[in-house]
Amino acid sequence: MAKITYKGLWIEVSSLNPQDKKNYIRSIIFFALGGFFLGIHLAFTGFVGGEPIEVRDSAKPFILIIRLLVIACFITASIYYKMFYQTQDDFFKSYHNSAFAGGAYGFVVFGTLVSVFSPYFNFQPTFYEFFLAFTAGACIGGYLFYKKYIAD
Amino acid sequence: MENHLKSLRNKNNISQDQLASILKVSRQTINSIETGKFDPSLKLVMKMTRYFKVDLEKIFVFQDDD
């Protein structure tokens, strides 16, 4: 079973049984690969902020393949993560829920605040800001779980 | 929720690691339950009662303010 470490920010991979370890590592690899391809796609469309790299030819085969790879990688990662998640105990599932609820909370709170106040600061939030808000929220959620249930 | 899991475990002379392995949970789960921080699921409670061969009330103490 997964051991929660680093104050709720990570899990100890060596604590997993061989099958869970495989599923977890595969999901992380596919999420990272999907993120890499998504970064290429976002850079091409200009969604990450700034000018798009290539506006006119954004539908050419290269970028189409990249987009298909994004979808394939994320779906594969999700399948492996689900396989890993299903074999974990209730304690880990509670931790997982806490972290992701924190992420959703960060996303929504940040998104709402930015949307409401952005005209006053002349600031246009992009994918990165929302992703960072989600990540920060997930870290806070994981840490709060650690503090409440694990820390001495 | 208050519980007697630790005393029951000591009485049966098994470690947290061993109990975790038997119940197929992590040692953190056992520790968190023993310290009263985490309330286990019904499924896990049933596994405990079967393993220790005791009634639920012998392990967990439910109080009105829980």
mmCIF file of C-alpha atoms in Angstrom, chain B residues 17 19 22 34 41 46 50 63 65:
data_model
loop_
_atom_site.group_PDB
_atom_site.id
_atom_site.type_symbol
_atom_site.label_atom_id
_atom_site.label_comp_id
_atom_site.label_asym_id
_atom_site.label_seq_id
_atom_site.Cartn_x
_atom_site.Cartn_y
_atom_site.Cartn_z
ATOM 1 C CA ASP B 17 3.227 -3.646 9.997
ATOM 2 C CA LEU B 19 -1.616 -6.091 11.047
ATOM 3 C CA ILE B 22 -2.997 -8.950 7.161
ATOM 4 C CA GLU B 34 -5.031 3.698 16.593
ATOM 5 C CA SER B 41 -14.567 2.149 6.536
ATOM 6 C CA MET B 46 -15.436 -5.990 9.464
ATOM 7 C CA ARG B 50 -13.062 -11.154 11.793
ATOM 8 C CA GLN B 63 -19.847 8.329 21.692
ATOM 9 C CA ASP B 65 -20.291 13.577 20.130
#
